[in-house]
Amino acid sequence: MLRASSSLLPPVSSAPSLLTLIPSLNFSSSPLSEPFFTSSPVKFSLLHHQTMLSKKALLGTPDLPRRFYSSSFKGIPPMAGIHQFCPRGLTASFSAGSGGSESLSGSTAGREILVQHLLVREDDLKLLLELQKRITQGEDISDLAVEYSICPSKEEGGMLGWVRKGQMVPEFEEAAFSASLNNVVKCKTKFGWHLLQVLSEREESILEEIAPAELHEKMQDPSFLDEAQLIDVREPEEVAKASLPSFQVLPLRQFGNWGPEIATRFDPQKDTYVMCHHGVRSLQVAMWLQTQGFRRVFNVSGGIHQYALKADQSVPTY
């Protein structure tokens, strides 16, 4: 899982840091647990671009905890409606670890799972056993997470979001990907004891970068503009300087207004393209959209700045 780090590269000009926009982005939050994600789900090299956070910043230092979701960038909090994915009142059974004939879909390659969990300290076995018993008696793991979990994800009922192989610490990953649906699994990591539940599974979503020239070519096709969803996350004063047709403006500073409505304003099943000034803020939003169930998300590489330089020089630069 990701660890926060102060070793961030300087932000690109005119690209405000997410840390200044959303109050919940406190890198010195609860000291109770470290993150569980170990690597980024992003499939392209933009994470290594000099304008993005450094790899060290993404992997981080050992003492600063973050919530865990299926995105490796922890900048944007989950939608208020994330629990729409969480079936309530499930009958839970228990497993002490991984394995079993009813594990998820055989092979986990190319799969994502929706996971919630709670975490207790390693030496708090009495509480662990009590919670196991209460779950088997019908109590919901998300309710117990809110009350008892020492992980910051308790604020979302222990919801971790959609995760894939290679993102979590090995012990947690093995237990989660070997669990059968709705089965509550117990596992131990260096953070303590976990009770985790896999709620659903799906084909792995796509997050890729798209070159400005390729996007420009696509935009000449009217059918593309009818079918694709185009999002510009720059601020209004930036859009006034330069803009592209058909892009809907969702200013990142106003995330609190549009974030909870994202799945109703846009179709998660459609191709979604995200743009900003230099491609950094848009990548953050693109990664967050993945966690909200958007199946195919494309980040405009280099943002509108590179689009103006390489694809359409009639677009102003600033």
Steps between C-alpha positions, in 0.01 A plus 500: 500500500607851448682693761495873504824689468612857522741446212262630236625665188404866461153537350469596138428869446127575516429150630390545863593217730213281607632534852387862499156425364343227708513518882513123547840483334688505826821303459545491876170330578439219748819319609318174554583314183716518193361473149445163338544581135844428364484619142306707253227357279590746226634317195691776337820690552345832594556419865870527427470827315698781654187707550328229700562390855828314528496125545647554843209726581253235391666221694587731781634497851401247764306703755225692328177309451254535218160356433496229245298498182570348165670812377861549588461877529331570828428863427129480433267354761244238398155597385236526763307236309769235498291281729257446216733210417474349848220249547361518850384214716709232335532170675868470580712191548860491612835380374829520686692581186515431129404207288181307444313362204273806473770763460447779251484396135801269512765722343527854637682636194317798358250509785411759759321439827296732721620465857401631841677418826563589858832501683582436866832497677709184499465457877123559504397139434207522742345778294575314177315189619210709626464674164515169314220371717286809448542478123393134494195606702401738223665834577642691206877524471474861381313602816759327716782664305360844578494418869809287554746514209830681555543558127410845364272322251255465791363836390365323191385188682829327425448531125823462303344525157599301192846347524712278280800273530824672591348789693488367856738346746541127422314353799195717448503449124525122526209483743283739299554341159451150638179580685159404371245777450346633823714268711665684791866405509742545787861579423800652675742758362761720663220748570296259715206267449256555216149380439437553130209437268497488122172647376534474124739437212534635148728517199795729559433859400723699265693816577723623219650820371406633159728721292359842405535424127301179537227678696486774236453243227221331693326832558461552126257208496148613604418151625789522747361821648158333531633192676796620708488690828742793512588661834714808561603534866663843470373807677262747325770766466718247316218388272441864407855512361482180296242226453397214276146443370278234657700484825289537812673710763522350849740727691709302742453763770129424483547125545275502805211610281535266202681201652197343671298530177759367258330165434168668423642777280717260299471140386775282655471260206596760238851606401593800714775748414642734763706812430667778699784746426798262507347156569568479874167596654317308231696187586397535862136524398534218245636269767217596731244433227638145481417449866145615430441225245585680175608225264716684242671822601754694293724778625599764242879488509651843557157658529368782288847653494641213294178484298558863396864436412467166319144457381329833441705818507185714481447417866672766718770408749532658842 
